[in-house]
Short mmCIF file of C-alpha atoms in Angstrom, two decimals:
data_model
loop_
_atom_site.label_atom_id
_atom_site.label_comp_id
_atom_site.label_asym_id
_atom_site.label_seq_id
_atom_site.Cartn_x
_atom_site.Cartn_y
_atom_site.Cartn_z
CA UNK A 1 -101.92 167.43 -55.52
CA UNK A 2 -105.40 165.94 -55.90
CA UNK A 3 -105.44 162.62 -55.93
CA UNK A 4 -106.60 161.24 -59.72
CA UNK A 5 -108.75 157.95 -59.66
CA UNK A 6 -108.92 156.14 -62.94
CA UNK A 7 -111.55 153.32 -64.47
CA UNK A 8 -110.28 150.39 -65.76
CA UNK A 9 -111.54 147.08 -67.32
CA UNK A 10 -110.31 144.21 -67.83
CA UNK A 11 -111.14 140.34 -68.93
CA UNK A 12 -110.23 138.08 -65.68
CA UNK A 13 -110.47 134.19 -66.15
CA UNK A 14 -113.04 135.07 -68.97
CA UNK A 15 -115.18 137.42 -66.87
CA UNK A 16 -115.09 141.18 -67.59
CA UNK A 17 -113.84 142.94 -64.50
CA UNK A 18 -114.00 146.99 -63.49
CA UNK A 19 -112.21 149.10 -61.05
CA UNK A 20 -111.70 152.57 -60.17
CA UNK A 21 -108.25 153.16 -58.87
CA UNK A 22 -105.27 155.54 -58.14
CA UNK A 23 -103.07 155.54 -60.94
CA UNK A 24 -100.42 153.91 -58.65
CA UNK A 25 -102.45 150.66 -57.51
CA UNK A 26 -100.69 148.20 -59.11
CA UNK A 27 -102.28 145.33 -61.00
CA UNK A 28 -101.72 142.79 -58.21
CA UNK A 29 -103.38 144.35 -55.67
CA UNK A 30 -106.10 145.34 -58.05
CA UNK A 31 -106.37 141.59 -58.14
CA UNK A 32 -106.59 140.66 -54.68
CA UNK A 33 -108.20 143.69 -53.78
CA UNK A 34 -110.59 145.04 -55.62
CA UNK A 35 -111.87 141.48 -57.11
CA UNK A 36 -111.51 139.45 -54.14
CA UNK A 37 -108.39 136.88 -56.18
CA UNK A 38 -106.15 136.51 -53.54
CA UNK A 39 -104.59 133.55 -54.68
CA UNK A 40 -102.07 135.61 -56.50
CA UNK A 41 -99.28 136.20 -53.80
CA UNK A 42 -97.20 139.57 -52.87
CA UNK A 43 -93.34 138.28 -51.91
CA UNK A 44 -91.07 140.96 -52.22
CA UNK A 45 -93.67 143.89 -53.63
CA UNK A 46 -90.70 145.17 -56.39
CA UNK A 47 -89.96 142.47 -59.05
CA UNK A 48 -88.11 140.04 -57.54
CA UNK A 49 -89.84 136.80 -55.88
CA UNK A 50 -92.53 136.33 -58.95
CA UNK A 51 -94.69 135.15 -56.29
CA UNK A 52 -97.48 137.61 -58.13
CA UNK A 53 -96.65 136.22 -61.34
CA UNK A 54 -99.89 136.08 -63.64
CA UNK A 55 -100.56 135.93 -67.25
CA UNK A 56 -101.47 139.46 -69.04
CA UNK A 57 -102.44 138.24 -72.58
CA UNK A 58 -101.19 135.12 -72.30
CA UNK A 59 -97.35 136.12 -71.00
CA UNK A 60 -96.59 135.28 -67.69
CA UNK A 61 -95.75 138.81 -66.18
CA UNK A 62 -95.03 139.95 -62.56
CA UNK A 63 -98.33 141.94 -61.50
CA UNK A 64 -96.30 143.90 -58.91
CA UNK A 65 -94.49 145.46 -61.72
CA UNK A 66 -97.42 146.75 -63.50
CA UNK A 67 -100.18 149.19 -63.03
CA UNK A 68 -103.77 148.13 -62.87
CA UNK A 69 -104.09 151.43 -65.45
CA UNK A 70 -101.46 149.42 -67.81
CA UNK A 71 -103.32 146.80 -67.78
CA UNK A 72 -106.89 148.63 -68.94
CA UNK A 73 -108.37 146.49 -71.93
CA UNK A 74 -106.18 143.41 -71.12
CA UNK A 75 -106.78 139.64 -70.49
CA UNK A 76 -105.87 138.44 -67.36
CA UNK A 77 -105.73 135.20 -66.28
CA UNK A 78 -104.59 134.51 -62.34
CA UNK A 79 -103.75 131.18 -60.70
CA UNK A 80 -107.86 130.49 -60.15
CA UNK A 81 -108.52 130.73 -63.54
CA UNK A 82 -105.95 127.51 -64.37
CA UNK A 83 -108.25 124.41 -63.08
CA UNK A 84 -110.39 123.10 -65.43
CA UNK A 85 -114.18 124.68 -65.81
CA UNK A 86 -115.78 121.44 -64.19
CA UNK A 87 -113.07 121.38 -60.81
CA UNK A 88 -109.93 119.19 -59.99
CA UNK A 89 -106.45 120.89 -61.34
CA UNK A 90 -104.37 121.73 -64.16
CA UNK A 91 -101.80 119.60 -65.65
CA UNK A 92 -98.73 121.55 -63.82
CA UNK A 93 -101.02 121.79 -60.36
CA UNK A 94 -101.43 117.99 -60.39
CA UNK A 95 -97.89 117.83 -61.06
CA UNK A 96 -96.85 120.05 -57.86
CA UNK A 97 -99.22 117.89 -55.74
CA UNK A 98 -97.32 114.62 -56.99
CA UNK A 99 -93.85 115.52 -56.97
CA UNK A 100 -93.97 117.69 -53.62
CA UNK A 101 -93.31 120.74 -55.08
CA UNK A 102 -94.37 122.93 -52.84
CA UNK A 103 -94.06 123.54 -48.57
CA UNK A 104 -95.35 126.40 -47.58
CA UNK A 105 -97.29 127.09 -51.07
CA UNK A 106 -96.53 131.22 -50.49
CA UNK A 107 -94.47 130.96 -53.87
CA UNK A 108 -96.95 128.38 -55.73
CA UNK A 109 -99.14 130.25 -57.47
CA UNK A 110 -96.34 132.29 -59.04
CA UNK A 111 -94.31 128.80 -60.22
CA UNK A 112 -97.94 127.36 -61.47
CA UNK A 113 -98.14 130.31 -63.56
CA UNK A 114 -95.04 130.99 -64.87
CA UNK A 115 -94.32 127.04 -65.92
CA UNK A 116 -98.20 127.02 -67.25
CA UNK A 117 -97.09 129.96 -69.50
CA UNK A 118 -93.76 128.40 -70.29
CA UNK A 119 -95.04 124.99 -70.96
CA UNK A 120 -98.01 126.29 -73.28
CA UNK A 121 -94.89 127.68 -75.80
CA UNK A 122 -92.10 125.19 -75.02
CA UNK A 123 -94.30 121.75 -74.97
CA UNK A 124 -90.29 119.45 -74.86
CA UNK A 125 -88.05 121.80 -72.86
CA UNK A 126 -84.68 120.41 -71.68
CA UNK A 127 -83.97 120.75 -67.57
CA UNK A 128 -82.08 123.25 -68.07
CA UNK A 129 -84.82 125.27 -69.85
CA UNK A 130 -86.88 124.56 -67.09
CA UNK A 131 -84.54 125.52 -64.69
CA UNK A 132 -84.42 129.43 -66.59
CA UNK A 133 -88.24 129.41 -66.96
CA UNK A 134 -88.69 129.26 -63.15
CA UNK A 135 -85.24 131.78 -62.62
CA UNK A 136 -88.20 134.99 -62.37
CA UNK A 137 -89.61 132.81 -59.32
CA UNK A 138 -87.83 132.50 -55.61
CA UNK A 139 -89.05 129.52 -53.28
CA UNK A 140 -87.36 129.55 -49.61
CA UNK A 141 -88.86 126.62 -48.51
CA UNK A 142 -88.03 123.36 -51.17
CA UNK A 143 -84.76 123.95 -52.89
CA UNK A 144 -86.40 123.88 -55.78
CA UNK A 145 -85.69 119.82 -56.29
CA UNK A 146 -89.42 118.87 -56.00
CA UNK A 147 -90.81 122.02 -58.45
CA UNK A 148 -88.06 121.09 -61.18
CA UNK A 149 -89.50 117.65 -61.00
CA UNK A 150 -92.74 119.18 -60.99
CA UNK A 151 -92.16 120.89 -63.97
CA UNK A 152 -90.58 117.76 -66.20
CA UNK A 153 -93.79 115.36 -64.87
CA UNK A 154 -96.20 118.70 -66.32
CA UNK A 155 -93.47 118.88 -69.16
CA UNK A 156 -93.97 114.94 -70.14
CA UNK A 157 -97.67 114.97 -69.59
CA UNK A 158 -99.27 118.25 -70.82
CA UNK A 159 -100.37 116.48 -73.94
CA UNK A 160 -103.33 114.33 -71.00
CA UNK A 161 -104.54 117.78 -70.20
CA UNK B 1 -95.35 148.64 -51.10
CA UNK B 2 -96.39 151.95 -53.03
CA UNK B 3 -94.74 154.63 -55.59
CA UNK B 4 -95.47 158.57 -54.67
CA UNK B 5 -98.69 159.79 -56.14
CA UNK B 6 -98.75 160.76 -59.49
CA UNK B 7 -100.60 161.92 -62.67
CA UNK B 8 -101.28 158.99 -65.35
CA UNK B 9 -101.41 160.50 -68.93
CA UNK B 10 -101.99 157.72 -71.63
CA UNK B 11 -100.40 158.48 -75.04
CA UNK B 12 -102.84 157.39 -77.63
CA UNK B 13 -99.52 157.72 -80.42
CA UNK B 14 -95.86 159.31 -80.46
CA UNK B 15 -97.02 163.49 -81.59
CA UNK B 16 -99.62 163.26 -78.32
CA UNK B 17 -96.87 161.76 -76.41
CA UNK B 18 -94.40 164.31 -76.92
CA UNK B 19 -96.98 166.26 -76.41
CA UNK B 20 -97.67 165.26 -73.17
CA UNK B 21 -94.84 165.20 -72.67
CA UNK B 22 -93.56 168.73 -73.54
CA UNK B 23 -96.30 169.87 -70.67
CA UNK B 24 -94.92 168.79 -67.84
CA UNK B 25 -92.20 169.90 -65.51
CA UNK B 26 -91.59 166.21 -64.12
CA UNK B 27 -92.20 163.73 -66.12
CA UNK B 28 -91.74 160.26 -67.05
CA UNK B 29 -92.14 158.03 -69.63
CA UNK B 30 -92.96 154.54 -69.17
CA UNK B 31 -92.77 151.80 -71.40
CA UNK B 32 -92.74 148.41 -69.73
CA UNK B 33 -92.38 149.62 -66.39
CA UNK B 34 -90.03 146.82 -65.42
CA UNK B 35 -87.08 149.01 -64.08
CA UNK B 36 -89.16 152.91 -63.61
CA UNK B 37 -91.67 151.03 -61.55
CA UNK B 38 -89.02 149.29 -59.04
CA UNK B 39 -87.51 152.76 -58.77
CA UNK B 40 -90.86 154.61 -58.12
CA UNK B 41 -91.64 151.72 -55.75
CA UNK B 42 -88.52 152.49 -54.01
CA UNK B 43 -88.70 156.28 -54.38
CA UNK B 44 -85.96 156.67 -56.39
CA UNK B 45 -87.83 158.34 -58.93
CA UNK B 46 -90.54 160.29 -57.88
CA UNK B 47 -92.33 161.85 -61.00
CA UNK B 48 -95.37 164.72 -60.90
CA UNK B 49 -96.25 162.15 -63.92
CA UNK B 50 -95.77 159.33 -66.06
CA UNK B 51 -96.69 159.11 -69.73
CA UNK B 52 -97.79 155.73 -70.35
CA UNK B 53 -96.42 154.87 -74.19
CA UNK B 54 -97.03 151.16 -73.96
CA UNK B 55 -100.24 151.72 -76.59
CA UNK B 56 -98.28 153.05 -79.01
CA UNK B 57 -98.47 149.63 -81.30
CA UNK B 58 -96.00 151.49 -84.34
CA UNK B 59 -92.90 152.03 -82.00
CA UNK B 60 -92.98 148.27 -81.83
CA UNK B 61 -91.52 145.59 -83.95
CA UNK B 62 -88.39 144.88 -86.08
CA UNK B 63 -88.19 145.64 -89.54
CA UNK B 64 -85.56 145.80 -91.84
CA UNK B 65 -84.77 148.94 -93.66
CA UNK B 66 -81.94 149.12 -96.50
CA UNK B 67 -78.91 148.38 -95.12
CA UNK B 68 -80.06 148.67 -91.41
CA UNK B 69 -82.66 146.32 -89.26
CA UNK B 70 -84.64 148.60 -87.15
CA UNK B 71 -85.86 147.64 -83.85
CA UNK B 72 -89.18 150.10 -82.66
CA UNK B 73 -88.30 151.22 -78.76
CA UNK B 74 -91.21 149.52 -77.57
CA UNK B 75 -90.35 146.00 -78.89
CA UNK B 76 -90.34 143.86 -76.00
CA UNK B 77 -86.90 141.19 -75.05
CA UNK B 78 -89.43 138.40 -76.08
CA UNK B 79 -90.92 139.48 -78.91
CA UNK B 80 -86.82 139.93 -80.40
CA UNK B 81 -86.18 136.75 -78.43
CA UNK B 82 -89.42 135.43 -81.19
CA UNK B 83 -88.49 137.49 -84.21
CA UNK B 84 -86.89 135.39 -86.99
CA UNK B 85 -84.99 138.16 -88.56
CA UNK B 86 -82.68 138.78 -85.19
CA UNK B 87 -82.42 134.72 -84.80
CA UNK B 88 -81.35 134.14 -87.93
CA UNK B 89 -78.48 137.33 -88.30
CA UNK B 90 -77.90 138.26 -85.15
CA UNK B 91 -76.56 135.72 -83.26
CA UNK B 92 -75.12 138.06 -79.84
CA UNK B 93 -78.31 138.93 -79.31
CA UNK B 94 -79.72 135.89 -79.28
CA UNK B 95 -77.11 135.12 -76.60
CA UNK B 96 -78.07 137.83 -74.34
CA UNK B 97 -81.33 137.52 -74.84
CA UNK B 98 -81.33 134.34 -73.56
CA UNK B 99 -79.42 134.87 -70.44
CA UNK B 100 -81.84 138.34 -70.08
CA UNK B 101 -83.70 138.55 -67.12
CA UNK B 102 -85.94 136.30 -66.38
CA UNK B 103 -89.58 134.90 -68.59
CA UNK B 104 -91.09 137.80 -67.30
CA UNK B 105 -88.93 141.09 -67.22
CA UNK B 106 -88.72 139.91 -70.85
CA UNK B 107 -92.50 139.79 -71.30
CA UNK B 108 -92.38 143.59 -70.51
CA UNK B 109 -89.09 144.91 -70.82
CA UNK B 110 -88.38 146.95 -74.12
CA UNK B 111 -85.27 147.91 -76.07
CA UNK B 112 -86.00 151.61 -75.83
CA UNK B 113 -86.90 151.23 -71.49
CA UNK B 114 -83.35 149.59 -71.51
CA UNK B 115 -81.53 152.14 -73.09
CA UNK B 116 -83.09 154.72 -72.28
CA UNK B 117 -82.61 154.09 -68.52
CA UNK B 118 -79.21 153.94 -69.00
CA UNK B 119 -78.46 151.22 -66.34
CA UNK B 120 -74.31 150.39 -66.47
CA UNK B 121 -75.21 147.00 -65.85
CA UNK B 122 -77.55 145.72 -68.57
CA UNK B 123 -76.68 143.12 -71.02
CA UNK B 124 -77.89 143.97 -74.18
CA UNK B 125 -76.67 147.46 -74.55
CA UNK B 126 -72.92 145.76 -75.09
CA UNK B 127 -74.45 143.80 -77.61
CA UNK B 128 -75.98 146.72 -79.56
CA UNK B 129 -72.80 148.76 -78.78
CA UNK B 130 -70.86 146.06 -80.38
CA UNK B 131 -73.02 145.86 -83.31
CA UNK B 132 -72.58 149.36 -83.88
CA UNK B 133 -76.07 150.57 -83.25
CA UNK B 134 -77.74 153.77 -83.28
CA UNK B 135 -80.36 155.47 -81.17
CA UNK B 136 -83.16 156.95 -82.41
CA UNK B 137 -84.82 160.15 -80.68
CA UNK B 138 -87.74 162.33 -81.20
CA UNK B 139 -88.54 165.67 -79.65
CA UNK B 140 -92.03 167.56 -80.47
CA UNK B 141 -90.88 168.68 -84.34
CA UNK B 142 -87.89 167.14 -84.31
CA UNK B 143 -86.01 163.47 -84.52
CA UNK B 144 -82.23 163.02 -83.91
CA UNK B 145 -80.32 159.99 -84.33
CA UNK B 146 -77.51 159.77 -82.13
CA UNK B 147 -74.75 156.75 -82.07
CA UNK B 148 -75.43 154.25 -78.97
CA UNK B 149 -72.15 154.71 -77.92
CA UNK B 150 -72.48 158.69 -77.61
CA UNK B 151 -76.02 157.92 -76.41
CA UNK B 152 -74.46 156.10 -72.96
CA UNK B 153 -72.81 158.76 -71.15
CA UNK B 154 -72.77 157.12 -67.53
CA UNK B 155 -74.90 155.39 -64.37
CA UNK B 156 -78.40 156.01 -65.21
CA UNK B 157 -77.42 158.74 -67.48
CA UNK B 158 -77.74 159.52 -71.23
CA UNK B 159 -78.15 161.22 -73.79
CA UNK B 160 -81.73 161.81 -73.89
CA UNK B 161 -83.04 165.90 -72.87
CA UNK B 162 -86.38 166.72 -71.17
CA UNK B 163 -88.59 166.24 -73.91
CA UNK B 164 -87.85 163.79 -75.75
CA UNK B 165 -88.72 159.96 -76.35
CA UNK B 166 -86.43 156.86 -77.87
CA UNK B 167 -88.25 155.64 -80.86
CA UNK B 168 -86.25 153.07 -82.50
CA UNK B 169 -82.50 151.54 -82.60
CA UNK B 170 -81.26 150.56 -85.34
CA UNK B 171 -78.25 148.23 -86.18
CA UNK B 172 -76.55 146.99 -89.50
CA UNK B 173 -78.47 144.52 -91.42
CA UNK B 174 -75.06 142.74 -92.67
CA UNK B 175 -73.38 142.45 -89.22
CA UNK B 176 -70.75 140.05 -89.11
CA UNK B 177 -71.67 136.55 -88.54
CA UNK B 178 -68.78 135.83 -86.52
CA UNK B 179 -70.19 137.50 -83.18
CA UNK B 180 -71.27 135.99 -79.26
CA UNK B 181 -71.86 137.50 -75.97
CA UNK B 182 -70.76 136.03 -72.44
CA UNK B 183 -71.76 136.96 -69.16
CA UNK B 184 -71.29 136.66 -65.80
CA UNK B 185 -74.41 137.12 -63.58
CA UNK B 186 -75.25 138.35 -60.29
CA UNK B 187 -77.30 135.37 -59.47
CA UNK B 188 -80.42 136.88 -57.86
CA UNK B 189 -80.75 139.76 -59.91
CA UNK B 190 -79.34 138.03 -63.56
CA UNK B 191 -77.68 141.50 -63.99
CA UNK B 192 -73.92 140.96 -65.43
CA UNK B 193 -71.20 141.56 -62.84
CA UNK B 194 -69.43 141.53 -66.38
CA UNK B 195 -71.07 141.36 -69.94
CA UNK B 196 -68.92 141.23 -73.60
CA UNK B 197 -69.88 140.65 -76.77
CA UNK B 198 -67.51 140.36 -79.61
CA UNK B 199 -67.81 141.00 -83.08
CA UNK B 200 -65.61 139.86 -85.58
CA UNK B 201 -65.00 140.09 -89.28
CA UNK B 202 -63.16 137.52 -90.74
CA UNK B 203 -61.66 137.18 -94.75
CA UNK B 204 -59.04 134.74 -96.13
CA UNK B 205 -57.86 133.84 -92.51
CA UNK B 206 -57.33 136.81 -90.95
CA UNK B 207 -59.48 139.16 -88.32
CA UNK B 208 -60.10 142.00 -90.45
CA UNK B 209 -61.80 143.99 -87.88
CA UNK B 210 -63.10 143.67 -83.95
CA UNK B 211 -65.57 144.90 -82.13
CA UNK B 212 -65.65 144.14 -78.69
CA UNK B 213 -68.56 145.86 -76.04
CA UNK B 214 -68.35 145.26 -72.20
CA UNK B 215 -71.22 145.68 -69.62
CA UNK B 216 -71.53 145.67 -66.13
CA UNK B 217 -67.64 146.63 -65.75
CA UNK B 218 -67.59 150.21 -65.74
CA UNK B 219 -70.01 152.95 -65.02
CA UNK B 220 -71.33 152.64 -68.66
CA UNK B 221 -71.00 150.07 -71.28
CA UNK B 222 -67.55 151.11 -73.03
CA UNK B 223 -66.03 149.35 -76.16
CA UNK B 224 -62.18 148.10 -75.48
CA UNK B 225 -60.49 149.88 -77.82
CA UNK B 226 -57.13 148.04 -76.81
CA UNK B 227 -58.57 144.32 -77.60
CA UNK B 228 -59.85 145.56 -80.69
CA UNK B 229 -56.76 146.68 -82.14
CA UNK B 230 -54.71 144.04 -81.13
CA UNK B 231 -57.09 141.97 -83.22
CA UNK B 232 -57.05 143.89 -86.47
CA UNK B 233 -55.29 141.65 -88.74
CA UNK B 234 -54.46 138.92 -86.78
CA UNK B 235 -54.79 135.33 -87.70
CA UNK B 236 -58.22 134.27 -87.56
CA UNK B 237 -56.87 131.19 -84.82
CA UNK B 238 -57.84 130.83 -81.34
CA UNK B 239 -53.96 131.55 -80.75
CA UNK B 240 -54.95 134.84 -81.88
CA UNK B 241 -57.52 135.54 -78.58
CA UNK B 242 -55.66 135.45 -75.57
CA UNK B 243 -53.42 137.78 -75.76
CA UNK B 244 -56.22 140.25 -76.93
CA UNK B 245 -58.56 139.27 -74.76
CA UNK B 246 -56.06 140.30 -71.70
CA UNK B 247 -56.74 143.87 -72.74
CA UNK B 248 -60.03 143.92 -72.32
CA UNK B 249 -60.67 145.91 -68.91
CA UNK B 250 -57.66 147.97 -69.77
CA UNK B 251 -58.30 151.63 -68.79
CA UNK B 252 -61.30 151.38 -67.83
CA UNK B 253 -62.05 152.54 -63.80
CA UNK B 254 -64.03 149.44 -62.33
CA UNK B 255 -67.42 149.73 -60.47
CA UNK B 256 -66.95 148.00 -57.09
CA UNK B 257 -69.95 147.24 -54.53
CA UNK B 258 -71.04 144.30 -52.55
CA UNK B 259 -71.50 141.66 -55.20
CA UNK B 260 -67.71 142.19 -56.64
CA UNK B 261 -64.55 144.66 -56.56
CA UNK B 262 -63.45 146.32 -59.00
CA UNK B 263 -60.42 144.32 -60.06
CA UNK B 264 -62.77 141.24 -59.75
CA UNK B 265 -65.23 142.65 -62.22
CA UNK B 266 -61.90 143.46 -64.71
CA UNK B 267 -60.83 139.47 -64.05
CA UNK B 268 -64.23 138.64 -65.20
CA UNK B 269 -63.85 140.83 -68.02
CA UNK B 270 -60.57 139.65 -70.14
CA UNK B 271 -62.01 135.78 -68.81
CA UNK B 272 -65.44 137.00 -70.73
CA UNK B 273 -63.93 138.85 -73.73
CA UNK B 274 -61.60 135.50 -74.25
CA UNK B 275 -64.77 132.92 -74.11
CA UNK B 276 -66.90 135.35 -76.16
CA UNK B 277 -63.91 135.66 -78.56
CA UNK B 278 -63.62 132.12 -79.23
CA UNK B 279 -67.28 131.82 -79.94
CA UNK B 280 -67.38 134.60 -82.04
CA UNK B 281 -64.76 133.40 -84.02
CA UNK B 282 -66.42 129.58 -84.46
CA UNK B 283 -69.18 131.30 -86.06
CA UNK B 284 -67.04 133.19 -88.03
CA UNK B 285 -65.50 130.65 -89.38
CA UNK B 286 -67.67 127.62 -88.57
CA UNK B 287 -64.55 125.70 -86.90
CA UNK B 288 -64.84 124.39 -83.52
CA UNK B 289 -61.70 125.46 -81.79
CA UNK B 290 -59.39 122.76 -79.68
CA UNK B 291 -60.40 122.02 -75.98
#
C-alpha cells in the first residue's frame, strides 16, 4: 500500500503551525517532532500515564490517543504555552515548585496540564476532586502527596494569576 | 509506539460517511479514538482504513424528543457530564459519569465509540441498559433502531453489520427518579471489575417495577432478571433490598482474568446491586435509609 501523507494545521500556543504527516503520526509526536515542543512527555505511548496530556480546544486530552490528522483546524496549547507571555510560571507551575511536587519531572508536564485545565472549570474543588482530576495522570516517583498539595496551593490561589 | 499503516478518509457529514464507508473492504470508524486507537496501537485492530466521523457536528448533542431524550453518538462523556438535561433527570448517569474514566478519556470518548465497541467492561452501557435505551443505526439508505440490550451481543461484539454507523441512543425522557449506579474499579484502568445500576419505580410504598443492569461481570452487560422480579411489588423499604440484591449475579457465567475470578466479580456484584439499590431507592423516595 502506498503510504498517504496528509497536511495539517493547527493553532499552537497562539502560533499557526503546519505539518505533513502519515495519517498514523499521532498528535504528540507531531508536537515534539515536527515543531520542536518536546516538553510534552511520551510515558506509556497508549493512554495510560497522561504524561502527553495537552489541551486540544481548551480540554485537557491525552495527545498519544489522537491523530495529528484529528487534530487539523484545532487549538493546541502544550505545557510551553502555560507561563505567562513576559517569563516566570503559571499559577499551578509555581505551585509544583513550592510544594515539591515533582522528582523526576517525566510526569510534570502532563499533571501541569491536566490540573491547569481542571482548575480553569472547577476554580473551589474539594481534595477529593482533585484527587479524580489527576486519576488520567501516573507519577512513579512522589506518591502523589506533594502534587495533591500542589494542586490545593494552585486551587486556593488561581484567583493571583 | 505506532498503529499499521492506513488510509485516513475524513467524513465531511453522515450520507459521505456511509459512503465511505460502504467502499471499503476494511474499515473503521473512528469517533474519539480513545479505545480504536489503543487497539490499533497495539495491533489489535489493524484496518485498510479509518473513517474519521469526529466532524460530523449534528451526531452530537442531547436533545429531547417527545417522550424520549436523545443523545447524538458523537456526544462526548463530558459534554453529558455538562448537559443540564441528563443532570437534572438522569441521575445513574451522572453517577457513572463521574466515576468514567479519567478528565481526559472523557474529553474524547463518545456514547456511540462506547457502544459501539462493545467492550463487556464499560460503565455506562449498564446504565443505558437499565434505563431502557435504544440504539440508533444507519446504513447507506437505511436507519434501524435496535434495543441496547439486543444491540450487546458479547466481548467486543454487537450488533452493528459492515456498513453501518451508530447515530444516536436514545432513552426515556420520564425515567424513574429513583435510580444510582455503583462500581467497583480496576484501579489503574477505572474499568468496573463490577458495574450496576438500578432503576426503580416507586407508588404508594411499594416497588412497582425494577430495573437492574450489571457491567463488567459477564461477557456483556446483562440485566438480572432474578433481582428484578423479586422486587416487583415489594415494599419500597431497605428491608426490601437484600434479599434481591443476592440474586444479582445469578446465572450469569463470570469473566475471570488477572484482576478478579469469576466468583469474585459475582461477590462484587449482589454487594453492588445492594448499595446501588439503596441509593436508588433514597431518590425514589427522598428518605435516607438507617446506617
Amino acid at each position: 500500500m502506498e503510504t498517504q501523507v496528509a497536511q495539517v494545521a493547527m493553532t499552537v500556543n497562539g502560533t499557526p503551525r503546519r505539518a505533513t504527516v502519515e495519517p498514523r503520526k499521532t498528535l504528540a509526536d507531531t508536537l515534539r517532532e515536527d515543531f520542536g515542543l518536546t516538553g510534552t512527555h511520551l510515558g506509556c505511548e497508549h493512554g495510560v500515564c497522561g504524561a502527553c496530556t495537552v489541551l486540544v480546544d481548551g480540554a485537557a486530552i491525552r495527545a498519544c490517543l489522537m491523530f495529528a490528522v484529528q487534530a487539523d483546524g484545532s487549538e493546541v496549547v502544550t505545557v510551553e504555552g502555560l507561563a505567562p507571555a513576559g517569563g516566570g510560571l503559571s499559577a499551578v507551575q509555581r505551585a509544583f515548585r513550592e510544594e515539591h511536587g515533582l522528582q523526576c519531572g517525566f510526569c510534570t508536564p502532563g499533571f501541569v496540564v491536566s490540573l491547569t485545565a481542571y482548575l480553569r472549570d472547577h476554580p473551589m474543588p474539594s481534595g477529593a476532586e482533585l484527587r479524580d482530576a489527576l486519576s488520567g495522570n501516573l507519577c512513579r516517583c512522589t506518591g502523589y502527596q506533594g502534587i495533591i498539595a500542589a494542586a490545593r496551593r494552585a486551587a486556593g490561589g488561581m484567583e493571583d494569576q | 509506539m505506532f498503529p499499521a499503516d492506513f488510509r485516513y478518509l475524513r467524513a465531511e457529514s453522515l450520507p459521505h460517511a456511509l459512503d465511505l464507508l460502504a467502499d471499503g473492504e476494511d474499515v473503521k470508524v473512528l469517533a474519539g479514538g480513545q479505545s480504536l486507537l489503543p487497539m490499533m496501537k497495539l495491533r489489535l485492530a489493524v484496518p485498510e482504513a479509518v473513517v474519521d466521523i469526529g466532524g460530523i457536528t449534528e451526531l452530537a448533542g442531547v436533545s429531547p424528543d417527545g417522550d424520549r431524550v436523545r443523545i447524538g453518538a458523537l456526544t462526548t462523556y463530558r459534554a453529558l457530564q455538562r448537559d443540564e438535561l441528563i443532570a437534572a433527570r438522569f441521575p445513574a448517569m451522572t453517577d457513572a459519569l463521574a466515576v468514567l474514566a479519567d478528565q481526559q478519556v472523557r474529553a474524547r470518548g463518545t456514547v456511540g465509540g462506547c457502544v459501539a465497541h462493545g467492550d463487556p467492561a464499560a460503565d455506562l452501557p449498564a446504565v443505558l441498559l437499565a434505563l431502557d435505551a435504544s440504539v440508533t443505526v444507519a446504513a447507506r439508505g437505511a436507519t434501524r433502531t435496535v434495543a441496547l440490550g439486543d444491540f450487546l451481543r458479547g466481548i467486543y461484539a454487537t450488533d452493528l453489520a459492515t456498513g453501518e454507523i451508530v447515530t444516536e441512543i436514545s432513552v426515556g425522557a420520564a425515567p424513574p427518579p429513583g435510580q444510582a449506579y455503583e462500581k467497583f474499579e480496576q484501579s489503574a484502568s477505572h474499568l468496573p471489575l463490577a458495574g450496576v445500576c438500578a432503576a426503580l419505580s416507586v407508588s404508594d410504598g411499594v416497588i412497582t417495577s425494577a430495573r437492574v443492569a450489571v457491567t463488567g461481570v459477564a461477557g456483556r452487560v446483562f440485566r438480572s432478571f432474578d433481582t428484578e422480579r423479586a422486587l416487583a411489588g415489594a415494599p419500597a423499604e431497605p428491608a426490601s433490598l437484600e434479599a434481591s440484591a443476592a440474586l444479582a449475579a445469578d446465572g450469569a457465567e463470570p469473566l475471570s482474568d488477572q484482576h478478579a475470578t469469576g466468583p469474585f466479580r459475582q461477590h462484587l456484584a449482589r454487594v453492588l446491586a445492594r448499595r446501588a439499590l439503596a441509593r436508588a431507592l433514597t431518590r425514589a423516595t427522598g428518605e435516607v435509609p438507617p446506617r
